[in-house]
Structures are given as C-alpha cells and as structure tokens.
PDB file of C-alpha atoms in Angstrom:
ATOM      1  CA  UNK A   1    -150.708 -38.284  24.959  1.00 50.00           C
ATOM      2  CA  UNK A   2    -150.487 -41.616  27.240  1.00 52.00           C
ATOM      3  CA  UNK A   3    -148.106 -41.547  30.137  1.00 55.00           C
ATOM      4  CA  UNK A   4    -145.719 -43.764  31.536  1.00 53.00           C
ATOM      5  CA  UNK A   5    -148.353 -44.773  34.394  1.00 53.00           C
ATOM      6  CA  UNK A   6    -150.956 -45.752  31.661  1.00 56.00           C
ATOM      7  CA  UNK A   7    -149.387 -47.571  29.974  1.00 55.00           C
ATOM      8  CA  UNK A   8    -147.684 -49.850  32.515  1.00 63.00           C
ATOM      9  CA  UNK A   9    -151.151 -49.743  34.157  1.00 77.00           C
ATOM     10  CA  UNK A  10    -152.430 -53.796  33.591  1.00 85.00           C
ATOM     11  CA  UNK A  11    -156.055 -53.908  34.131  1.00 90.00           C
ATOM     12  CA  UNK A  12    -157.129 -57.164  36.690  1.00 91.00           C
ATOM     13  CA  UNK A  13    -158.688 -59.577  34.547  1.00 90.00           C
ATOM     14  CA  UNK A  14    -159.751 -61.450  36.805  1.00 88.00           C
ATOM     15  CA  UNK A  15    -161.495 -59.635  38.744  1.00 92.00           C
ATOM     16  CA  UNK A  16    -163.522 -58.379  35.694  1.00 92.00           C
ATOM     17  CA  UNK A  17    -164.207 -62.125  34.965  1.00 89.00           C
ATOM     18  CA  UNK A  18    -165.418 -62.961  38.487  1.00 90.00           C
ATOM     19  CA  UNK A  19    -168.169 -59.729  38.131  1.00 92.00           C
ATOM     20  CA  UNK A  20    -169.529 -61.207  35.200  1.00 91.00           C
ATOM     21  CA  UNK A  21    -169.644 -64.344  36.139  1.00 88.00           C
ATOM     22  CA  UNK A  22    -172.022 -63.199  38.978  1.00 89.00           C
ATOM     23  CA  UNK A  23    -173.555 -61.793  36.054  1.00 90.00           C
ATOM     24  CA  UNK A  24    -173.737 -57.955  37.882  1.00 92.00           C
ATOM     25  CA  UNK A  25    -173.044 -54.306  36.636  1.00 93.00           C
ATOM     26  CA  UNK A  26    -170.229 -52.514  38.223  1.00 94.00           C
ATOM     27  CA  UNK A  27    -173.084 -50.889  39.721  1.00 95.00           C
ATOM     28  CA  UNK A  28    -174.418 -53.605  41.236  1.00 95.00           C
ATOM     29  CA  UNK A  29    -170.777 -55.285  42.411  1.00 95.00           C
ATOM     30  CA  UNK A  30    -170.385 -51.956  44.104  1.00 95.00           C
ATOM     31  CA  UNK A  31    -173.568 -52.465  45.484  1.00 96.00           C
ATOM     32  CA  UNK A  32    -173.439 -55.608  46.712  1.00 95.00           C
ATOM     33  CA  UNK A  33    -170.360 -55.255  48.414  1.00 95.00           C
ATOM     34  CA  UNK A  34    -171.939 -52.205  50.616  1.00 95.00           C
ATOM     35  CA  UNK A  35    -174.489 -55.140  51.575  1.00 95.00           C
ATOM     36  CA  UNK A  36    -171.440 -57.361  52.220  1.00 94.00           C
ATOM     37  CA  UNK A  37    -170.210 -53.965  54.499  1.00 93.00           C
ATOM     38  CA  UNK A  38    -173.766 -53.491  56.499  1.00 93.00           C
ATOM     39  CA  UNK A  39    -173.184 -57.330  57.112  1.00 93.00           C
ATOM     40  CA  UNK A  40    -170.271 -57.522  58.641  1.00 91.00           C
ATOM     41  CA  UNK A  41    -171.352 -54.183  60.636  1.00 91.00           C
ATOM     42  CA  UNK A  42    -168.318 -52.381  58.168  1.00 90.00           C
ATOM     43  CA  UNK A  43    -170.528 -49.927  56.505  1.00 92.00           C
ATOM     44  CA  UNK A  44    -168.613 -48.650  53.242  1.00 93.00           C
ATOM     45  CA  UNK A  45    -168.320 -46.409  50.403  1.00 92.00           C
ATOM     46  CA  UNK A  46    -168.133 -48.790  47.397  1.00 93.00           C
ATOM     47  CA  UNK A  47    -168.632 -47.264  44.108  1.00 94.00           C
ATOM     48  CA  UNK A  48    -168.970 -48.249  40.339  1.00 95.00           C
ATOM     49  CA  UNK A  49    -165.899 -45.273  40.061  1.00 94.00           C
ATOM     50  CA  UNK A  50    -164.213 -47.510  42.805  1.00 95.00           C
ATOM     51  CA  UNK A  51    -164.774 -50.434  41.105  1.00 95.00           C
ATOM     52  CA  UNK A  52    -163.998 -49.162  37.648  1.00 94.00           C
ATOM     53  CA  UNK A  53    -160.227 -48.186  38.985  1.00 93.00           C
ATOM     54  CA  UNK A  54    -160.011 -51.797  40.612  1.00 94.00           C
ATOM     55  CA  UNK A  55    -160.795 -53.441  36.983  1.00 93.00           C
ATOM     56  CA  UNK A  56    -159.071 -50.865  35.196  1.00 92.00           C
ATOM     57  CA  UNK A  57    -155.908 -52.056  37.246  1.00 90.00           C
ATOM     58  CA  UNK A  58    -155.630 -47.597  38.228  1.00 91.00           C
ATOM     59  CA  UNK A  59    -155.439 -48.968  41.521  1.00 89.00           C
ATOM     60  CA  UNK A  60    -154.465 -52.139  42.519  1.00 89.00           C
ATOM     61  CA  UNK A  61    -154.921 -53.218  46.433  1.00 87.00           C
ATOM     62  CA  UNK A  62    -157.922 -52.257  48.685  1.00 87.00           C
ATOM     63  CA  UNK A  63    -158.415 -50.929  51.927  1.00 86.00           C
ATOM     64  CA  UNK A  64    -158.994 -54.078  54.440  1.00 86.00           C
ATOM     65  CA  UNK A  65    -162.494 -52.341  54.865  1.00 88.00           C
ATOM     66  CA  UNK A  66    -163.220 -53.280  51.069  1.00 92.00           C
ATOM     67  CA  UNK A  67    -160.755 -56.976  51.364  1.00 90.00           C
ATOM     68  CA  UNK A  68    -163.264 -58.257  53.969  1.00 91.00           C
ATOM     69  CA  UNK A  69    -166.375 -56.890  51.995  1.00 93.00           C
ATOM     70  CA  UNK A  70    -165.157 -58.294  48.454  1.00 93.00           C
ATOM     71  CA  UNK A  71    -164.588 -61.736  50.528  1.00 90.00           C
ATOM     72  CA  UNK A  72    -167.869 -61.801  52.347  1.00 91.00           C
ATOM     73  CA  UNK A  73    -169.416 -60.849  48.937  1.00 93.00           C
ATOM     74  CA  UNK A  74    -167.936 -63.239  46.594  1.00 89.00           C
ATOM     75  CA  UNK A  75    -166.688 -66.126  49.175  1.00 85.00           C
ATOM     76  CA  UNK A  76    -162.831 -65.046  47.502  1.00 84.00           C
ATOM     77  CA  UNK A  77    -159.778 -63.203  49.407  1.00 83.00           C
ATOM     78  CA  UNK A  78    -158.536 -60.544  47.499  1.00 86.00           C
ATOM     79  CA  UNK A  79    -155.541 -62.019  46.729  1.00 82.00           C
ATOM     80  CA  UNK A  80    -157.450 -64.456  44.388  1.00 82.00           C
ATOM     81  CA  UNK A  81    -159.169 -61.394  42.748  1.00 88.00           C
ATOM     82  CA  UNK A  82    -156.252 -60.299  41.462  1.00 86.00           C
ATOM     83  CA  UNK A  83    -155.475 -57.813  43.802  1.00 88.00           C
ATOM     84  CA  UNK A  84    -151.763 -57.368  45.012  1.00 78.00           C
ATOM     85  CA  UNK A  85    -150.596 -58.796  48.214  1.00 61.00           C
ATOM     86  CA  UNK A  86    -148.947 -56.594  50.679  1.00 54.00           C
ATOM     87  CA  UNK A  87    -145.157 -57.500  51.308  1.00 41.00           C
ATOM     88  CA  UNK A  88    -143.389 -57.178  55.215  1.00 39.00           C
ATOM     89  CA  UNK A  89    -141.464 -54.443  55.957  1.00 41.00           C
ATOM     90  CA  UNK A  90    -139.423 -55.779  58.872  1.00 37.00           C
ATOM     91  CA  UNK A  91    -137.014 -52.240  60.191  1.00 42.00           C
ATOM     92  CA  UNK A  92    -135.182 -52.190  63.840  1.00 43.00           C
ATOM     93  CA  UNK A  93    -137.698 -50.411  66.417  1.00 50.00           C
ATOM     94  CA  UNK A  94    -134.663 -48.373  67.763  1.00 55.00           C
ATOM     95  CA  UNK A  95    -134.947 -50.831  71.028  1.00 52.00           C
ATOM     96  CA  UNK A  96    -132.886 -54.011  70.586  1.00 46.00           C
ATOM     97  CA  UNK A  97    -135.773 -55.480  68.501  1.00 46.00           C
ATOM     98  CA  UNK A  98    -137.254 -55.416  65.148  1.00 38.00           C
ATOM     99  CA  UNK A  99    -141.139 -54.582  64.081  1.00 43.00           C
ATOM    100  CA  UNK A 100    -142.817 -55.425  60.362  1.00 40.00           C
ATOM    101  CA  UNK A 101    -144.710 -53.098  58.783  1.00 45.00           C
ATOM    102  CA  UNK A 102    -146.413 -52.823  55.362  1.00 43.00           C
ATOM    103  CA  UNK A 103    -144.342 -51.675  53.039  1.00 42.00           C
ATOM    104  CA  UNK A 104    -144.664 -52.140  48.739  1.00 36.00           C
ATOM    105  CA  UNK A 105    -147.199 -54.309  47.515  1.00 38.00           C
ATOM    106  CA  UNK A 106    -146.574 -57.332  44.820  1.00 39.00           C
ATOM    107  CA  UNK A 107    -148.572 -58.150  42.127  1.00 39.00           C
ATOM    108  CA  UNK A 108    -148.677 -61.003  40.139  1.00 38.00           C
ATOM    109  CA  UNK A 109    -149.983 -58.335  37.838  1.00 39.00           C
ATOM    110  CA  UNK A 110    -146.955 -56.789  37.445  1.00 34.00           C
ATOM    111  CA  UNK A 111    -145.776 -55.787  33.628  1.00 33.00           C
ATOM    112  CA  UNK A 112    -142.622 -57.357  32.996  1.00 33.00           C
ATOM    113  CA  UNK A 113    -141.942 -56.603  29.330  1.00 36.00           C
ATOM    114  CA  UNK A 114    -144.528 -55.728  26.757  1.00 38.00           C
ATOM    115  CA  UNK A 115    -147.612 -58.074  25.680  1.00 41.00           C
ATOM    116  CA  UNK A 116    -146.490 -59.953  22.043  1.00 42.00           C
ATOM    117  CA  UNK A 117    -149.631 -59.232  19.770  1.00 42.00           C
ATOM    118  CA  UNK A 118    -152.055 -62.154  19.650  1.00 43.00           C
ATOM    119  CA  UNK A 119    -153.582 -63.643  16.282  1.00 52.00           C
ATOM    120  CA  UNK A 120    -157.423 -63.520  17.771  1.00 74.00           C
ATOM    121  CA  UNK A 121    -160.029 -63.012  19.879  1.00 88.00           C
ATOM    122  CA  UNK A 122    -161.381 -64.901  22.203  1.00 93.00           C
ATOM    123  CA  UNK A 123    -162.881 -62.894  24.469  1.00 93.00           C
ATOM    124  CA  UNK A 124    -166.666 -64.902  25.381  1.00 94.00           C
ATOM    125  CA  UNK A 125    -168.525 -67.793  26.753  1.00 95.00           C
ATOM    126  CA  UNK A 126    -167.107 -71.169  26.163  1.00 95.00           C
ATOM    127  CA  UNK A 127    -167.912 -74.500  27.076  1.00 95.00           C
ATOM    128  CA  UNK A 128    -164.684 -76.527  29.056  1.00 94.00           C
ATOM    129  CA  UNK A 129    -164.598 -79.507  29.543  1.00 94.00           C
ATOM    130  CA  UNK A 130    -161.463 -82.140  31.165  1.00 93.00           C
ATOM    131  CA  UNK A 131    -161.340 -85.619  32.049  1.00 92.00           C
ATOM    132  CA  UNK A 132    -159.778 -87.037  34.742  1.00 85.00           C
ATOM    133  CA  UNK A 133    -159.338 -90.705  36.478  1.00 82.00           C
ATOM    134  CA  UNK A 134    -160.357 -91.139  39.875  1.00 78.00           C
ATOM    135  CA  UNK A 135    -158.325 -94.598  41.228  1.00 74.00           C
ATOM    136  CA  UNK A 136    -160.139 -94.806  44.837  1.00 75.00           C
ATOM    137  CA  UNK A 137    -163.365 -95.348  42.227  1.00 77.00           C
ATOM    138  CA  UNK A 138    -161.676 -96.630  39.269  1.00 79.00           C
ATOM    139  CA  UNK A 139    -163.539 -94.678  37.409  1.00 83.00           C
ATOM    140  CA  UNK A 140    -162.915 -91.851  34.898  1.00 86.00           C
ATOM    141  CA  UNK A 141    -165.105 -88.797  35.030  1.00 84.00           C
ATOM    142  CA  UNK A 142    -165.963 -86.168  32.734  1.00 87.00           C
ATOM    143  CA  UNK A 143    -166.126 -82.299  33.609  1.00 89.00           C
ATOM    144  CA  UNK A 144    -167.945 -79.574  32.663  1.00 91.00           C
ATOM    145  CA  UNK A 145    -168.240 -76.045  33.187  1.00 92.00           C
ATOM    146  CA  UNK A 146    -169.879 -72.785  30.742  1.00 93.00           C
ATOM    147  CA  UNK A 147    -166.795 -70.302  31.546  1.00 94.00           C
ATOM    148  CA  UNK A 148    -166.601 -66.497  30.535  1.00 94.00           C
ATOM    149  CA  UNK A 149    -163.331 -65.232  29.054  1.00 95.00           C
ATOM    150  CA  UNK A 150    -161.765 -61.869  29.694  1.00 92.00           C
ATOM    151  CA  UNK A 151    -159.021 -61.080  27.354  1.00 91.00           C
ATOM    152  CA  UNK A 152    -156.634 -58.325  27.553  1.00 87.00           C
ATOM    153  CA  UNK A 153    -153.988 -58.591  25.243  1.00 87.00           C
ATOM    154  CA  UNK A 154    -152.159 -62.599  25.090  1.00 91.00           C
ATOM    155  CA  UNK A 155    -153.519 -62.712  28.712  1.00 93.00           C
ATOM    156  CA  UNK A 156    -156.858 -64.643  28.919  1.00 94.00           C
ATOM    157  CA  UNK A 157    -158.614 -64.883  32.514  1.00 93.00           C
ATOM    158  CA  UNK A 158    -161.598 -67.690  32.643  1.00 94.00           C
ATOM    159  CA  UNK A 159    -164.139 -68.096  35.164  1.00 92.00           C
ATOM    160  CA  UNK A 160    -166.651 -70.798  35.358  1.00 91.00           C
ATOM    161  CA  UNK A 161    -170.746 -69.301  35.384  1.00 90.00           C
ATOM    162  CA  UNK A 162    -172.341 -69.925  39.007  1.00 84.00           C
ATOM    163  CA  UNK A 163    -174.639 -72.971  38.438  1.00 81.00           C
ATOM    164  CA  UNK A 164    -173.133 -74.350  35.191  1.00 82.00           C
ATOM    165  CA  UNK A 165    -171.170 -77.096  35.650  1.00 80.00           C
ATOM    166  CA  UNK A 166    -171.842 -80.917  34.888  1.00 77.00           C
ATOM    167  CA  UNK A 167    -170.235 -81.574  39.029  1.00 72.00           C
ATOM    168  CA  UNK A 168    -172.641 -79.187  41.638  1.00 67.00           C
ATOM    169  CA  UNK A 169    -170.788 -75.705  43.536  1.00 71.00           C
ATOM    170  CA  UNK A 170    -167.102 -76.206  41.738  1.00 82.00           C
ATOM    171  CA  UNK A 171    -166.114 -73.146  40.831  1.00 87.00           C
ATOM    172  CA  UNK A 172    -163.167 -73.428  38.406  1.00 91.00           C
ATOM    173  CA  UNK A 173    -160.824 -70.669  37.734  1.00 92.00           C
ATOM    174  CA  UNK A 174    -158.329 -70.181  34.802  1.00 94.00           C
ATOM    175  CA  UNK A 175    -155.302 -68.174  34.103  1.00 94.00           C
ATOM    176  CA  UNK A 176    -153.190 -68.319  30.177  1.00 96.00           C
ATOM    177  CA  UNK A 177    -151.195 -66.817  28.494  1.00 95.00           C
ATOM    178  CA  UNK A 178    -151.847 -66.875  24.602  1.00 93.00           C
ATOM    179  CA  UNK A 179    -148.622 -67.415  22.176  1.00 90.00           C
ATOM    180  CA  UNK A 180    -149.451 -67.752  18.191  1.00 85.00           C
ATOM    181  CA  UNK A 181    -151.252 -70.676  18.859  1.00 88.00           C
ATOM    182  CA  UNK A 182    -150.492 -72.035  21.773  1.00 92.00           C
ATOM    183  CA  UNK A 183    -152.560 -71.068  25.062  1.00 95.00           C
ATOM    184  CA  UNK A 184    -150.397 -72.074  27.954  1.00 97.00           C
ATOM    185  CA  UNK A 185    -151.432 -70.979  32.172  1.00 96.00           C
ATOM    186  CA  UNK A 186    -152.985 -72.821  35.490  1.00 96.00           C
ATOM    187  CA  UNK A 187    -156.802 -73.604  36.710  1.00 95.00           C
ATOM    188  CA  UNK A 188    -157.811 -73.835  40.383  1.00 91.00           C
ATOM    189  CA  UNK A 189    -161.018 -75.201  40.963  1.00 89.00           C
ATOM    190  CA  UNK A 190    -162.750 -75.409  44.317  1.00 83.00           C
ATOM    191  CA  UNK A 191    -165.124 -78.819  45.022  1.00 78.00           C
ATOM    192  CA  UNK A 192    -168.842 -78.841  47.005  1.00 72.00           C
ATOM    193  CA  UNK A 193    -168.223 -78.908  50.357  1.00 73.00           C
ATOM    194  CA  UNK A 194    -171.061 -82.048  50.821  1.00 70.00           C
ATOM    195  CA  UNK A 195    -169.147 -83.567  47.645  1.00 68.00           C
ATOM    196  CA  UNK A 196    -167.050 -86.409  47.066  1.00 67.00           C
ATOM    197  CA  UNK A 197    -163.776 -84.618  47.921  1.00 69.00           C
ATOM    198  CA  UNK A 198    -165.200 -82.584  50.673  1.00 70.00           C
ATOM    199  CA  UNK A 199    -164.451 -79.283  49.879  1.00 70.00           C
ATOM    200  CA  UNK A 200    -160.788 -79.994  48.572  1.00 79.00           C
ATOM    201  CA  UNK A 201    -158.823 -77.527  46.485  1.00 83.00           C
ATOM    202  CA  UNK A 202    -157.228 -78.595  43.194  1.00 85.00           C
ATOM    203  CA  UNK A 203    -154.539 -76.761  41.427  1.00 88.00           C
ATOM    204  CA  UNK A 204    -151.964 -77.174  38.709  1.00 94.00           C
ATOM    205  CA  UNK A 205    -151.163 -76.135  34.601  1.00 96.00           C
ATOM    206  CA  UNK A 206    -152.762 -76.359  31.801  1.00 96.00           C
ATOM    207  CA  UNK A 207    -151.588 -76.491  28.023  1.00 96.00           C
ATOM    208  CA  UNK A 208    -153.881 -76.266  25.060  1.00 95.00           C
ATOM    209  CA  UNK A 209    -153.791 -75.804  21.248  1.00 94.00           C
ATOM    210  CA  UNK A 210    -155.560 -73.561  19.466  1.00 92.00           C
ATOM    211  CA  UNK A 211    -157.433 -74.694  16.311  1.00 89.00           C
ATOM    212  CA  UNK A 212    -157.306 -72.287  12.985  1.00 81.00           C
ATOM    213  CA  UNK A 213    -161.373 -71.081  13.285  1.00 82.00           C
ATOM    214  CA  UNK A 214    -160.366 -69.983  16.622  1.00 88.00           C
ATOM    215  CA  UNK A 215    -163.394 -71.924  17.872  1.00 91.00           C
ATOM    216  CA  UNK A 216    -161.660 -74.537  19.906  1.00 93.00           C
ATOM    217  CA  UNK A 217    -158.746 -74.970  22.474  1.00 94.00           C
ATOM    218  CA  UNK A 218    -157.688 -78.615  23.269  1.00 94.00           C
ATOM    219  CA  UNK A 219    -154.951 -80.352  25.016  1.00 94.00           C
ATOM    220  CA  UNK A 220    -153.787 -81.743  28.480  1.00 95.00           C
ATOM    221  CA  UNK A 221    -154.179 -80.649  32.413  1.00 95.00           C
ATOM    222  CA  UNK A 222    -151.449 -81.242  34.356  1.00 94.00           C
ATOM    223  CA  UNK A 223    -151.735 -81.120  38.576  1.00 91.00           C
ATOM    224  CA  UNK A 224    -151.299 -83.630  41.520  1.00 81.00           C
ATOM    225  CA  UNK A 225    -153.248 -86.337  43.312  1.00 72.00           C
ATOM    226  CA  UNK A 226    -154.093 -86.507  46.887  1.00 68.00           C
ATOM    227  CA  UNK A 227    -151.430 -89.343  47.365  1.00 69.00           C
ATOM    228  CA  UNK A 228    -148.863 -87.119  46.096  1.00 73.00           C
ATOM    229  CA  UNK A 229    -148.483 -88.470  42.460  1.00 80.00           C
ATOM    230  CA  UNK A 230    -149.054 -86.527  39.238  1.00 87.00           C
ATOM    231  CA  UNK A 231    -151.883 -87.124  37.099  1.00 88.00           C
ATOM    232  CA  UNK A 232    -153.164 -85.633  33.455  1.00 91.00           C
ATOM    233  CA  UNK A 233    -155.825 -85.672  31.219  1.00 93.00           C
ATOM    234  CA  UNK A 234    -157.602 -83.936  27.875  1.00 94.00           C
ATOM    235  CA  UNK A 235    -158.854 -80.270  28.577  1.00 95.00           C
ATOM    236  CA  UNK A 236    -160.519 -78.526  26.157  1.00 96.00           C
ATOM    237  CA  UNK A 237    -162.307 -75.443  25.306  1.00 95.00           C
ATOM    238  CA  UNK A 238    -165.502 -74.580  22.425  1.00 95.00           C
ATOM    239  CA  UNK A 239    -167.052 -70.963  22.140  1.00 95.00           C
ATOM    240  CA  UNK A 240    -170.976 -71.103  22.488  1.00 95.00           C
ATOM    241  CA  UNK A 241    -171.083 -66.757  22.424  1.00 94.00           C
ATOM    242  CA  UNK A 242    -168.492 -64.331  21.836  1.00 92.00           C
ATOM    243  CA  UNK A 243    -170.675 -62.048  23.548  1.00 91.00           C
ATOM    244  CA  UNK A 244    -170.248 -61.487  28.005  1.00 88.00           C
ATOM    245  CA  UNK A 245    -173.369 -59.083  27.648  1.00 88.00           C
ATOM    246  CA  UNK A 246    -176.306 -60.131  30.581  1.00 88.00           C
ATOM    247  CA  UNK A 247    -178.415 -61.877  28.543  1.00 90.00           C
ATOM    248  CA  UNK A 248    -175.550 -64.231  27.552  1.00 88.00           C
ATOM    249  CA  UNK A 249    -174.181 -65.177  31.127  1.00 90.00           C
ATOM    250  CA  UNK A 250    -178.220 -66.100  32.006  1.00 90.00           C
ATOM    251  CA  UNK A 251    -178.396 -67.730  28.873  1.00 90.00           C
ATOM    252  CA  UNK A 252    -175.239 -69.858  30.283  1.00 91.00           C
ATOM    253  CA  UNK A 253    -176.035 -70.193  33.552  1.00 88.00           C
ATOM    254  CA  UNK A 254    -177.212 -73.863  34.037  1.00 87.00           C
ATOM    255  CA  UNK A 255    -175.630 -77.137  34.068  1.00 84.00           C
ATOM    256  CA  UNK A 256    -174.311 -78.054  31.149  1.00 84.00           C
ATOM    257  CA  UNK A 257    -176.173 -80.858  30.518  1.00 71.00           C
ATOM    258  CA  UNK A 258    -179.166 -79.229  30.748  1.00 60.00           C
ATOM    259  CA  UNK A 259    -178.084 -76.473  28.615  1.00 51.00           C
ATOM    260  CA  UNK A 260    -176.893 -78.983  25.858  1.00 48.00           C
ATOM    261  CA  UNK A 261    -180.537 -79.111  23.854  1.00 43.00           C
ATOM    262  CA  UNK A 262    -181.865 -75.373  24.657  1.00 41.00           C
ATOM    263  CA  UNK A 263    -178.215 -73.402  23.398  1.00 42.00           C
ATOM    264  CA  UNK A 264    -176.862 -72.804  20.097  1.00 39.00           C
ATOM    265  CA  UNK A 265    -173.763 -71.855  19.696  1.00 40.00           C
ATOM    266  CA  UNK A 266    -173.958 -68.765  19.108  1.00 42.00           C
ATOM    267  CA  UNK A 267    -170.955 -67.116  17.698  1.00 43.00           C
TER     268      UNK A 267
END
C-alpha cells in the first residue's frame, strides 16, 4: 500500500537532468561529490543511495557539507539544483533581543494539487532553437542547444548538454509544465564569461504548442533586456532521440552545428 508520504513525494527532476547532462551515473555523480569534498578539504560520504534519495524526492534538502560539494562539482547552488531552500525563523532570545534559526524548509517542488495527466511522453534529447535580436549589434541571432528532458507527470525539466550549443559555455535550463498540447514555463541561460555578454545571466518565460506528432514544440519566449525593456522571439524544440542513456548523451554532446550532418533523429 502506498503511504501518504510516498504519494506526496515529488522527484527532483532538476538534479536528475543536470546529472544526465553531465553524462554520469548516480554512482559516478556520488564519486564526483566525494572528490569535490576532498578538493575543499571537507571529505564526505556521498553514495549512490544518497543520490537516489535526492532524485526520488525522499530527501528534499542537503546538509551544508554536501551543498558545498554540489556547488564545487556542478557549479550550481543547491537551490538551482531543485533542493529546498531553508527558511529562517525569528524568535526572542530571552534577553531583549531576537535570534534567527533554521526552521521549516520551503521548496518549489511542494505538492499543491494532483498532477494532471499528460497526453504524451517527452523525455529524451531535443534540439532547442531560439532567436533574439541584439540592438547593440543590430542583428538577429540564432541559438541552438542539445538538451536532455526529464519528465515526471506533467512536469518537464530540461538541461543543455555540456559543449552542445552554438554559443560556447552557455548552459541553458528549462522548467516546464504540460497542459494538454500547451507547454508553459521558465528558462535560464548563463552566458560565457569571456563571451559578448561577459557572463551575464538571463531568464524569462516561454510558452509552446506541441504538434500532434509530439516531436516538435514551437512558440515564443519573453525576457528582459539590458535596457529594462521586454523582449520576445521564436523558440522551438525538436525531438532527436527518445533515449537519455549514456550512449545517446555522448552522441549529442557536441555543438548542433557540427552534429547536424552526422546525427539523424532517432525516435
């Protein structure tokens, strides 16, 4: 019989997608965390079982020791890896002042209502393509990434594969929700430190329509520009491979421009 806790458990698809984008098994990810701990001078006991607990949603937070190792190993703060963010609680210290202590945890993965059924399965490797206009260069640019999508119910989490974009060192993340044939969500892209945008982090919203074949999503993105104006442009994703296994990830861990001539879609 399924317990209430198990029914309310929400998998950490963000962490899973990041791990898959690094082309690592759960055991290898744990090894990487142990290595990161050694580099920081803070040895830890990260194990495959711990990674499983994190990804399944059984454990929604991570100890500071692991938080620092995760940041060292992935380059991301725990809150950007789908972990709950500890909230602070203020209380009287009994001496006329107030102290803060860690209280309950809040998380973007909290269950608020049952997830609606989806009409398709969208896990796999996709080609993401969007266009944006650069006012400073008076030119429209076309940006492509190979992304791996992890699906849980009506939630899709996408993470670009390392080295698999037309803009070097510009990791892209998408957090999406499916409602019948409509996908709505948010996007985040971290530009290269030595690139034109000098490491700036951009984010915004996206809404896409799913074609009847389930192999293409197309719509628009919206986001703020450097002059505090709201920009928009086309965005689409095309299915390349329904598998997210290691061989598939390795196959598409290359710039879409270089891969276009050698990789045929595999669905």
